Tab-separated table of C-alpha atoms in Angstrom:
chain	number	residue	atom	x	y	z
A	1	MET	CA	25.408	-37.741	-148.255
A	2	ALA	CA	26.274	-40.823	-146.918
A	3	THR	CA	23.799	-42.811	-148.710
A	4	ILE	CA	25.063	-41.355	-151.879
A	5	ALA	CA	28.756	-42.839	-151.058
A	6	GLY	CA	27.166	-46.037	-149.889
A	7	ARG	CA	24.804	-46.238	-152.976
A	8	GLY	CA	27.377	-45.200	-155.324
A	9	ARG	CA	30.065	-47.441	-154.619
A	10	PRO	CA	28.769	-50.808	-155.380
A	11	LEU	CA	27.255	-49.194	-158.761
A	12	ALA	CA	30.799	-47.740	-159.376
A	13	GLU	CA	32.223	-51.232	-158.993
A	14	ARG	CA	29.840	-52.959	-161.354
A	15	ALA	CA	30.026	-50.211	-163.717
A	16	ARG	CA	33.882	-50.521	-163.883
A	17	SER	CA	33.398	-53.945	-164.870
A	18	LEU	CA	30.847	-53.382	-167.250
A	19	LEU	CA	32.769	-50.377	-168.858
A	20	ARG	CA	35.374	-52.737	-170.263
A	21	ARG	CA	32.548	-54.164	-172.658
A	22	THR	CA	30.363	-51.058	-172.878
A	23	SER	CA	30.734	-48.017	-174.651
A	24	ASN	CA	29.470	-44.467	-174.114
A	25	VAL	CA	25.634	-45.644	-174.134
A	26	GLY	CA	26.328	-47.503	-171.328
A	27	LEU	CA	27.933	-44.478	-169.069
A	28	PHE	CA	24.938	-42.852	-170.087
A	29	VAL	CA	22.400	-45.124	-168.923
A	30	TYR	CA	24.502	-45.541	-165.629
A	31	ALA	CA	24.370	-41.763	-165.160
A	32	LEU	CA	20.563	-41.545	-165.701
A	33	ALA	CA	20.033	-44.487	-163.786
A	34	LEU	CA	22.091	-43.123	-160.839
A	35	GLY	CA	20.241	-39.201	-160.951
A	36	ALA	CA	16.819	-41.061	-161.217
A	37	GLY	CA	17.401	-43.531	-158.391
A	38	LEU	CA	19.073	-41.369	-156.221
A	39	GLY	CA	16.772	-38.434	-156.751
A	40	LEU	CA	13.664	-40.268	-156.113
A	41	ALA	CA	15.063	-42.027	-153.093
A	42	SER	CA	16.340	-38.676	-151.482
A	43	ALA	CA	13.026	-36.827	-152.149
A	44	ASP	CA	11.057	-39.776	-150.705
A	45	TYR	CA	13.315	-39.590	-147.497
A	46	ALA	CA	13.162	-36.040	-147.119
A	47	THR	CA	9.215	-36.029	-147.273
A	48	ARG	CA	8.122	-39.270	-145.400
A	49	GLY	CA	8.714	-38.091	-141.981
A	50	GLY	CA	8.376	-35.016	-139.883
A	51	TYR	CA	8.821	-31.453	-141.540
A	52	PRO	CA	12.478	-31.299	-142.281
A	53	PHE	CA	12.904	-27.424	-141.614
A	54	GLY	CA	11.033	-24.863	-140.108
A	55	GLY	CA	11.255	-26.134	-136.259
A	56	VAL	CA	11.918	-23.628	-133.665
A	57	VAL	CA	13.575	-25.702	-130.532
A	58	ALA	CA	12.506	-24.592	-127.111
A	59	GLY	CA	13.836	-27.301	-124.380
A	60	SER	CA	12.457	-30.554	-125.406
A	61	TRP	CA	9.638	-28.982	-127.728
A	62	THR	CA	9.792	-27.825	-131.317
A	63	ALA	CA	7.435	-25.454	-132.380
A	64	TRP	CA	6.329	-25.525	-136.220
A	65	PRO	CA	4.925	-21.933	-136.651
A	66	ARG	CA	5.258	-21.926	-140.433
A	67	ALA	CA	3.824	-25.482	-141.350
A	68	GLY	CA	0.346	-24.027	-142.575
A	69	ALA	CA	1.222	-20.436	-143.457
A	70	VAL	CA	1.779	-19.260	-147.107
A	71	GLY	CA	5.683	-18.990	-146.838
A	72	ALA	CA	5.757	-22.721	-145.842
A	73	ASP	CA	8.811	-24.059	-147.677
A	74	PRO	CA	8.530	-26.613	-150.474
A	75	TYR	CA	9.207	-29.861	-148.376
A	76	THR	CA	6.791	-28.576	-145.608
A	77	ARG	CA	4.146	-28.605	-148.418
A	78	ALA	CA	5.397	-31.837	-149.855
A	79	VAL	CA	5.068	-33.459	-146.428
A	80	ASN	CA	1.537	-32.274	-145.674
A	81	ALA	CA	0.313	-33.349	-149.056
A	82	ARG	CA	1.567	-36.694	-148.485
A	83	ARG	CA	0.297	-37.116	-145.216
A	84	GLY	CA	-3.134	-35.469	-146.112
A	85	GLU	CA	-2.466	-33.134	-143.130
A	86	ILE	CA	-4.057	-29.941	-142.610
A	87	PRO	CA	-1.720	-27.842	-140.941
A	88	LEU	CA	-2.732	-25.103	-138.321
A	89	GLY	CA	-2.620	-21.591	-139.858
A	90	VAL	CA	-0.804	-18.652	-138.046
A	91	GLY	CA	-4.217	-17.195	-136.893
A	92	GLU	CA	-5.487	-20.507	-135.884
A	93	GLY	CA	-2.940	-21.945	-133.280
A	94	LEU	CA	0.448	-23.466	-133.099
A	95	LEU	CA	1.704	-27.067	-133.265
A	96	LEU	CA	4.836	-27.970	-130.920
A	97	THR	CA	6.155	-31.380	-130.677
A	98	ALA	CA	8.285	-33.289	-128.596
A	99	SER	CA	10.226	-36.463	-128.923
A	100	GLN	CA	13.193	-36.220	-126.174
A	101	ASP	CA	12.793	-35.694	-122.622
A	102	ALA	CA	14.612	-32.662	-120.580
A	103	ASP	CA	17.788	-34.791	-120.677
A	104	GLY	CA	17.872	-35.322	-124.542
A	105	ARG	CA	16.949	-38.902	-124.242
A	106	ALA	CA	14.128	-40.216	-126.547
A	107	ILE	CA	10.832	-40.816	-125.098
A	108	ASP	CA	10.049	-44.277	-124.952
A	109	ALA	CA	6.884	-46.355	-124.308
A	110	GLY	CA	8.511	-48.273	-121.402
A	111	CYS	CA	9.419	-45.361	-119.214
A	112	SER	CA	7.144	-43.186	-117.151
A	113	TYR	CA	7.278	-39.340	-117.571
A	114	ALA	CA	6.114	-36.604	-115.686
A	115	VAL	CA	5.017	-33.793	-117.870
A	116	ALA	CA	4.916	-30.450	-115.634
A	117	GLY	CA	4.727	-26.841	-116.044
A	118	THR	CA	2.535	-24.028	-117.579
A	119	THR	CA	1.581	-23.656	-121.486
A	120	PRO	CA	1.898	-20.339	-123.121
A	121	PRO	CA	-1.231	-18.221	-123.275
A	122	ALA	CA	-3.955	-19.732	-125.455
A	123	ARG	CA	-7.785	-19.937	-125.541
A	124	ALA	CA	-7.615	-23.790	-125.507
A	125	TRP	CA	-4.927	-26.221	-125.610
A	126	THR	CA	-4.413	-30.163	-126.033
A	127	LEU	CA	-1.743	-32.344	-125.424
A	128	THR	CA	-1.585	-35.623	-127.207
A	129	VAL	CA	0.615	-38.685	-127.507
A	130	ALA	CA	1.122	-41.010	-130.479
A	131	GLY	CA	3.703	-43.706	-131.491
A	132	ARG	CA	4.658	-44.900	-134.890
A	133	GLY	CA	2.261	-46.685	-136.942
A	134	PRO	CA	-1.266	-47.998	-136.476
A	135	ARG	CA	-2.771	-48.258	-133.044
A	136	PRO	CA	-2.578	-52.210	-131.832
A	137	ALA	CA	-5.976	-53.322	-132.358
A	138	ASP	CA	-6.374	-55.466	-129.253
A	139	ALA	CA	-5.140	-52.365	-126.785
A	140	PRO	CA	-8.332	-50.708	-125.535
A	141	LEU	CA	-8.128	-46.958	-126.437
A	142	LEU	CA	-8.382	-45.311	-122.772
A	143	ARG	CA	-7.146	-41.746	-123.931
A	144	GLU	CA	-4.994	-40.062	-126.543
A	145	GLY	CA	-4.424	-36.789	-124.501
A	146	PHE	CA	-5.707	-33.946	-122.313
A	147	THR	CA	-7.338	-30.519	-122.937
A	148	SER	CA	-7.039	-27.418	-121.111
A	149	THR	CA	-10.517	-27.792	-119.653
A	150	GLU	CA	-10.243	-31.491	-118.815
A	151	ILE	CA	-6.743	-31.251	-116.880
A	152	LEU	CA	-6.537	-31.406	-112.784
A	153	ARG	CA	-4.258	-27.957	-111.613
A	154	GLU	CA	-2.307	-27.508	-108.673
A	155	ALA	CA	-3.061	-24.841	-106.580
A	156	ASP	CA	-0.959	-22.399	-108.340
A	157	GLY	CA	-2.558	-23.137	-111.760
A	158	HIS	CA	0.583	-25.746	-112.868
A	159	PHE	CA	-0.159	-29.062	-114.106
A	160	VAL	CA	1.495	-32.641	-113.931
A	161	ILE	CA	0.686	-35.180	-116.344
A	162	ALA	CA	1.703	-38.699	-115.681
A	163	LEU	CA	2.747	-40.277	-119.002
A	164	ALA	CA	3.234	-43.577	-117.856
A	165	PRO	CA	2.163	-47.703	-119.019
A	166	GLU	CA	0.498	-48.427	-115.781
A	167	VAL	CA	-2.383	-46.475	-114.068
A	168	GLN	CA	-1.177	-43.576	-111.997
A	169	PRO	CA	-3.365	-41.161	-109.678
A	170	GLY	CA	-3.940	-37.602	-111.038
A	171	ASN	CA	-3.738	-36.871	-114.718
A	172	TRP	CA	-2.837	-40.108	-115.975
A	173	LEU	CA	-1.857	-40.350	-120.003
A	174	PRO	CA	-1.745	-44.001	-120.892
A	175	MET	CA	1.284	-45.085	-123.214
A	176	PRO	CA	-0.051	-45.600	-126.738
A	177	ARG	CA	1.731	-48.560	-127.285
A	178	ALA	CA	3.982	-51.298	-125.190
A	179	SER	CA	7.115	-50.312	-126.867
A	180	GLY	CA	9.090	-48.279	-129.074
A	181	PRO	CA	9.505	-44.400	-129.436
A	182	VAL	CA	6.579	-42.194	-128.714
A	183	ARG	CA	5.927	-38.588	-129.328
A	184	LEU	CA	3.915	-35.648	-127.679
A	185	ALA	CA	2.150	-32.904	-129.618
A	186	LEU	CA	1.114	-29.693	-128.037
A	187	ARG	CA	-1.528	-27.751	-129.914
A	188	LEU	CA	-2.090	-24.058	-128.731
A	189	TYR	CA	-5.459	-22.949	-130.130
A	190	ASP	CA	-6.116	-19.218	-130.761
A	191	THR	CA	-2.650	-18.276	-129.231
A	192	PRO	CA	-0.654	-14.864	-129.773
A	193	VAL	CA	2.567	-17.130	-129.471
A	194	ALA	CA	1.773	-18.127	-133.288
A	195	ALA	CA	2.977	-14.846	-134.739
A	196	SER	CA	6.191	-14.759	-132.476
A	197	ALA	CA	7.401	-18.352	-132.052
A	198	GLY	CA	10.910	-17.449	-132.124
A	199	THR	CA	10.737	-15.972	-128.878
A	200	LEU	CA	9.289	-19.251	-127.250
A	201	ASP	CA	11.283	-19.828	-124.040
A	202	ARG	CA	11.496	-23.417	-122.450
A	203	SER	CA	10.557	-22.286	-119.237
A	204	ALA	CA	6.855	-21.199	-120.470
A	205	LEU	CA	6.314	-24.742	-121.530
A	206	PRO	CA	5.940	-27.952	-119.810
A	207	GLU	CA	9.034	-29.851	-119.076
A	208	ILE	CA	9.220	-33.539	-119.687
A	209	ARG	CA	11.217	-35.441	-117.091
A	210	ARG	CA	11.786	-39.207	-116.849
A	211	THR	CA	10.551	-40.759	-113.467
A	212	GLY	CA	11.280	-44.189	-114.047
A	213	CYS	CA	11.876	-47.337	-116.609
A	214	ARG	CA	10.369	-50.468	-116.551
A	215	PRO	CA	13.434	-53.149	-116.120
B	1	MET	CA	39.611	-39.396	-172.212
B	2	SER	CA	40.506	-42.435	-170.104
B	3	ARG	CA	38.162	-45.147	-169.087
B	4	ARG	CA	38.375	-43.867	-165.463
B	5	GLY	CA	38.015	-40.160	-166.398
B	6	ARG	CA	34.815	-41.062	-168.350
B	7	LEU	CA	33.435	-43.009	-165.525
B	8	TRP	CA	33.822	-40.255	-163.051
B	9	LEU	CA	32.159	-37.959	-165.580
B	10	ALA	CA	29.033	-40.170	-165.849
B	11	THR	CA	29.037	-40.375	-161.766
B	12	ALA	CA	29.169	-36.641	-161.860
B	13	CYS	CA	26.561	-36.035	-164.275
B	14	GLY	CA	24.364	-38.776	-162.446
B	15	LEU	CA	24.707	-36.887	-159.242
B	16	VAL	CA	23.647	-33.412	-160.554
B	17	LEU	CA	20.821	-35.247	-162.118
B	18	ALA	CA	19.713	-36.940	-159.057
B	19	GLY	CA	19.920	-33.408	-157.384
B	20	LEU	CA	17.755	-31.797	-160.121
B	21	VAL	CA	15.197	-34.839	-160.009
B	22	HIS	CA	15.184	-34.474	-156.123
B	23	ILE	CA	13.974	-30.767	-156.504
B	24	VAL	CA	11.491	-31.324	-159.180
B	25	VAL	CA	10.098	-34.170	-157.192
B	26	VAL	CA	9.680	-32.207	-153.984
B	27	LEU	CA	8.305	-29.180	-155.803
B	28	ALA	CA	5.682	-31.606	-157.787
B	29	ILE	CA	4.389	-33.808	-154.699
B	30	PRO	CA	1.823	-31.348	-153.414
B	31	SER	CA	0.187	-30.991	-157.204
B	32	LEU	CA	0.714	-34.870	-157.859
B	33	SER	CA	-0.204	-36.066	-154.412
B	34	GLU	CA	-3.738	-37.897	-154.106
B	35	SER	CA	-4.206	-37.992	-150.549
B	36	ASP	CA	-3.677	-34.622	-149.418
B	37	ALA	CA	-6.426	-32.563	-147.914
B	38	LEU	CA	-7.728	-30.795	-151.079
B	39	SER	CA	-8.141	-34.002	-152.788
B	40	ARG	CA	-9.975	-35.923	-150.037
B	41	ALA	CA	-12.169	-32.681	-149.475
B	42	ARG	CA	-12.822	-33.019	-153.611
B	43	ALA	CA	-13.605	-36.818	-153.216
B	44	GLY	CA	-15.773	-36.930	-149.985
B	45	GLN	CA	-17.645	-34.107	-151.862
B	46	GLY	CA	-19.997	-36.426	-153.821
B	47	GLY	CA	-23.844	-37.179	-152.192
B	48	GLU	CA	-23.878	-34.404	-149.697
B	49	GLY	CA	-26.338	-32.112	-151.090
B	50	GLY	CA	-25.927	-28.575	-151.414
B	51	MET	CA	-23.807	-28.933	-148.324
B	52	ARG	CA	-19.718	-29.238	-149.234
B	53	ILE	CA	-18.831	-30.085	-145.999
B	54	PHE	CA	-17.862	-33.095	-144.589
B	55	ALA	CA	-16.964	-33.951	-140.795
B	56	LEU	CA	-13.888	-35.827	-139.583
B	57	ALA	CA	-15.685	-37.055	-136.528
B	58	THR	CA	-14.080	-36.492	-133.304
B	59	GLY	CA	-13.365	-39.499	-130.707
B	60	ASP	CA	-12.813	-42.333	-133.257
B	61	THR	CA	-10.816	-41.367	-135.911
B	62	PRO	CA	-8.213	-44.060	-136.403
B	63	PRO	CA	-4.728	-42.716	-137.507
B	64	ALA	CA	-3.388	-43.539	-140.782
B	65	ALA	CA	-1.190	-46.419	-141.298
B	66	GLU	CA	1.990	-44.353	-141.529
B	67	ALA	CA	0.873	-42.089	-138.870
B	68	TRP	CA	3.518	-40.283	-137.255
B	69	LEU	CA	3.357	-37.139	-135.884
B	70	PRO	CA	1.589	-34.209	-136.426
B	71	ILE	CA	-1.450	-36.616	-135.642
B	72	PRO	CA	-4.745	-35.243	-136.033
B	73	ASP	CA	-5.841	-33.715	-132.667
B	74	PRO	CA	-8.309	-36.118	-131.651
B	75	VAL	CA	-11.007	-33.737	-129.838
B	76	VAL	CA	-11.116	-31.349	-132.771
B	77	ALA	CA	-13.775	-31.824	-135.447
B	78	VAL	CA	-12.658	-30.707	-138.802
B	79	GLY	CA	-14.796	-29.849	-141.713
B	80	LEU	CA	-13.449	-29.439	-145.249
B	81	CYS	CA	-15.294	-27.221	-147.785
B	82	PRO	CA	-13.251	-27.143	-151.077
B	83	TYR	CA	-13.973	-24.373	-153.590
B	84	ASP	CA	-13.196	-23.428	-157.099
B	85	LEU	CA	-13.984	-19.659	-157.455
B	86	THR	CA	-14.425	-19.581	-161.505
B	87	ASP	CA	-17.836	-20.726	-160.414
B	88	GLY	CA	-18.432	-17.431	-158.278
B	89	PRO	CA	-17.504	-16.535	-155.173
B	90	LEU	CA	-17.809	-18.747	-151.727
B	91	ARG	CA	-19.978	-18.030	-149.033
B	92	VAL	CA	-19.033	-19.560	-145.712
B	93	ALA	CA	-21.676	-18.961	-142.897
B	94	ALA	CA	-20.969	-20.143	-139.576
B	95	ARG	CA	-23.048	-19.655	-136.328
B	96	THR	CA	-20.915	-19.648	-133.546
B	97	GLY	CA	-21.656	-21.464	-130.311
B	98	PRO	CA	-20.577	-22.174	-126.958
B	99	LEU	CA	-17.352	-24.070	-128.610
B	100	MET	CA	-14.076	-22.426	-129.757
B	101	MET	CA	-14.278	-22.333	-133.738
B	102	SER	CA	-11.729	-21.243	-136.203
B	103	VAL	CA	-12.255	-20.713	-139.852
B	104	ALA	CA	-9.068	-20.873	-142.350
B	105	VAL	CA	-9.082	-20.522	-145.906
B	106	HIS	CA	-6.166	-22.679	-147.723
B	107	GLY	CA	-4.770	-21.767	-151.103
B	108	ARG	CA	-2.507	-23.716	-153.045
B	109	ARG	CA	0.602	-22.498	-151.221
B	110	GLY	CA	-1.039	-22.793	-147.423
B	111	ALA	CA	-3.480	-21.032	-145.248
B	112	PHE	CA	-3.815	-17.350	-146.451
B	113	TYR	CA	-6.593	-16.491	-144.013
B	114	ALA	CA	-7.454	-17.240	-140.674
B	115	VAL	CA	-10.296	-16.239	-138.169
B	116	THR	CA	-11.894	-17.327	-134.889
B	117	ASP	CA	-15.337	-16.973	-133.589
B	118	GLN	CA	-13.811	-14.295	-131.343
B	119	ALA	CA	-14.325	-12.024	-134.872
B	120	ALA	CA	-17.840	-13.060	-134.978
B	121	VAL	CA	-20.547	-10.486	-135.201
B	122	ARG	CA	-23.692	-11.301	-133.265
B	123	GLY	CA	-23.082	-14.987	-133.203
B	124	ALA	CA	-22.312	-14.984	-137.125
B	125	LEU	CA	-19.270	-15.430	-139.139
B	126	ASP	CA	-19.829	-14.691	-142.634
B	127	LEU	CA	-16.881	-15.070	-144.954
B	128	VAL	CA	-17.166	-14.403	-148.802
B	129	ILE	CA	-14.020	-15.543	-150.587
B	130	LEU	CA	-13.442	-14.061	-154.186
B	131	THR	CA	-10.839	-13.672	-156.872
B	132	ARG	CA	-9.572	-9.882	-157.134
B	133	ARG	CA	-11.684	-9.388	-160.239
B	134	GLN	CA	-14.906	-10.264	-158.113
B	135	PHE	CA	-13.892	-8.239	-155.099
B	136	ASP	CA	-13.768	-5.287	-157.851
B	137	GLU	CA	-17.121	-6.119	-158.888
B	138	ALA	CA	-18.404	-6.762	-155.574
B	139	LEU	CA	-17.381	-3.050	-154.507
B	140	ALA	CA	-18.681	-1.464	-157.620
B	141	ASN	CA	-22.021	-2.864	-157.246
B	142	GLU	CA	-22.309	-2.187	-153.495
B	143	ASP	CA	-25.132	-0.190	-152.050
B	144	GLU	CA	-23.496	2.415	-149.691
B	145	ASN	CA	-26.569	2.640	-147.794
B	146	GLU	CA	-26.469	-1.003	-146.970
B	147	VAL	CA	-24.145	-2.120	-144.262
B	148	SER	CA	-22.502	-5.515	-145.342
B	149	ARG	CA	-21.180	-7.497	-142.248
B	150	ASP	CA	-19.334	-9.902	-144.646
B	151	VAL	CA	-15.530	-10.435	-144.273
B	152	ARG	CA	-14.359	-10.395	-147.957
B	153	VAL	CA	-10.993	-12.234	-148.436
B	154	VAL	CA	-9.336	-12.123	-151.733
B	155	ALA	CA	-7.959	-15.630	-152.665
B	156	PRO	CA	-4.587	-15.658	-154.493
B	157	ASN	CA	-5.777	-18.877	-156.531
B	158	THR	CA	-8.860	-19.908	-157.633
B	159	ARG	CA	-9.054	-23.342	-155.937
B	160	GLY	CA	-8.267	-24.261	-152.697
B	161	PHE	CA	-10.571	-25.290	-149.385
B	162	VAL	CA	-11.969	-23.812	-146.367
B	163	VAL	CA	-11.001	-25.524	-142.836
B	164	VAL	CA	-13.336	-25.469	-140.076
B	165	ARG	CA	-12.192	-26.639	-136.729
B	166	VAL	CA	-14.354	-26.947	-133.508
B	167	ILE	CA	-12.679	-28.174	-130.127
B	168	ALA	CA	-14.268	-30.113	-128.012
B	169	ASP	CA	-12.992	-29.736	-124.521
B	170	LEU	CA	-14.679	-32.443	-123.005
B	171	PRO	CA	-15.934	-35.690	-124.515
B	172	SER	CA	-19.575	-35.138	-123.613
B	173	GLN	CA	-19.149	-31.751	-126.200
B	174	ARG	CA	-17.907	-34.065	-129.057
B	175	ALA	CA	-21.492	-34.542	-130.483
B	176	ALA	CA	-21.894	-30.783	-130.344
B	177	ALA	CA	-18.661	-30.260	-131.879
B	178	ASN	CA	-19.402	-32.467	-134.926
B	179	ALA	CA	-22.896	-30.828	-135.158
B	180	ALA	CA	-21.362	-27.404	-135.112
B	181	VAL	CA	-19.025	-28.544	-137.939
B	182	GLN	CA	-21.917	-29.799	-139.976
B	183	ALA	CA	-24.129	-26.495	-139.260
B	184	VAL	CA	-21.311	-24.198	-141.230
B	185	SER	CA	-22.393	-24.007	-144.704
B	186	CYS	CA	-20.488	-23.234	-147.800
B	187	THR	CA	-22.583	-21.893	-150.751
B	188	VAL	CA	-21.489	-20.633	-154.243
B	189	GLU	CA	-23.303	-17.254	-154.885
B	190	GLY	CA	-23.737	-15.685	-158.308
B	191	ALA	CA	-21.058	-12.717	-158.726
B	192	GLY	CA	-21.756	-9.555	-157.129
B	193	GLU	CA	-25.192	-10.357	-155.571
B	194	ASP	CA	-25.559	-10.722	-152.033
B	195	THR	CA	-28.790	-12.311	-151.774
B	196	LYS	CA	-28.319	-14.279	-148.617
B	197	ALA	CA	-28.446	-12.220	-145.489
B	198	GLY	CA	-26.161	-13.248	-142.524
B	199	GLY	CA	-27.563	-13.042	-139.187
């Protein structure tokens, strides 16, 4: 609603000076322009980024169980259509995303993180990292993510992924770009969790801890 | 009415109009979009011969210009197969291999059916997607002595697409995953006759 007030005021000022000279026709055109402009701009804003509704928050992670379901809300369907995304159906798997670490700070490409823990039961899972916009052309593509088969585990079955700009021992996941915010995506394939995402517990998901930042 | 009152009225009308435009635009985006999965599937269909599937190769898929999450999974090979049930039921025949495979059927409003390779009978996964009318016809024409292994799925809309996903757990399996997606066949069959046996 802040955008409406911000946009409305200069328009209103202009319209008020115009009002002394124009008639009802001017007001009619003003109302039409306001409606069309605000309506299109807000619809574009709401469907441009991620899914606006339907997320189930568990710790740092947000699950999107209904993104590909028949009962998906119109905004989710519009986002999928605009991006050409083929969402995972309920029987196929579950998508979880994370943009914050365990302390609520945005995941930044300049910092190092440890993504540690276990995942909910699934036949296979992949954990990928991405930044906004196209990949820098000069940077070599080292690794975008890990699959459940590739990952090196501790003796008790837990895993630790080192998400860092510099080379790390163990499961090193390089930062996709030099700076800016990045996001993680955890996809669980063929999982019973998809049908009951509301009961997801944060202890069942890997924890994202910040281990240090570049000065 | 004073001038100021008229201005407020015009602003209020504009805001109401903005709300209406917002709702209409959001609802219209899926059917107007030219970059959605269904439109892309139709565009990529030409020149593929009888096979109406195209694979998004794993490994080297460059992300889209405005890519933010959810990005496509880099280790999953995806095949799309658009269907239009007015031509007849669609048969999706997949052979399962060592890699995990899932088949989802999307209608206009989202995925209404999904199955993984664990549901395969003797390594074969045969789906027949039909309308309610074609389903009734197929039931009526069925030979009771013949056991059908097809999974019959009634689609809510006549148009949609089938998505096949094969996961390559290791980089060395990527070629096999792409091949597994390419090996899935989507064929339109004459209503009511099951000529092509699965197995």
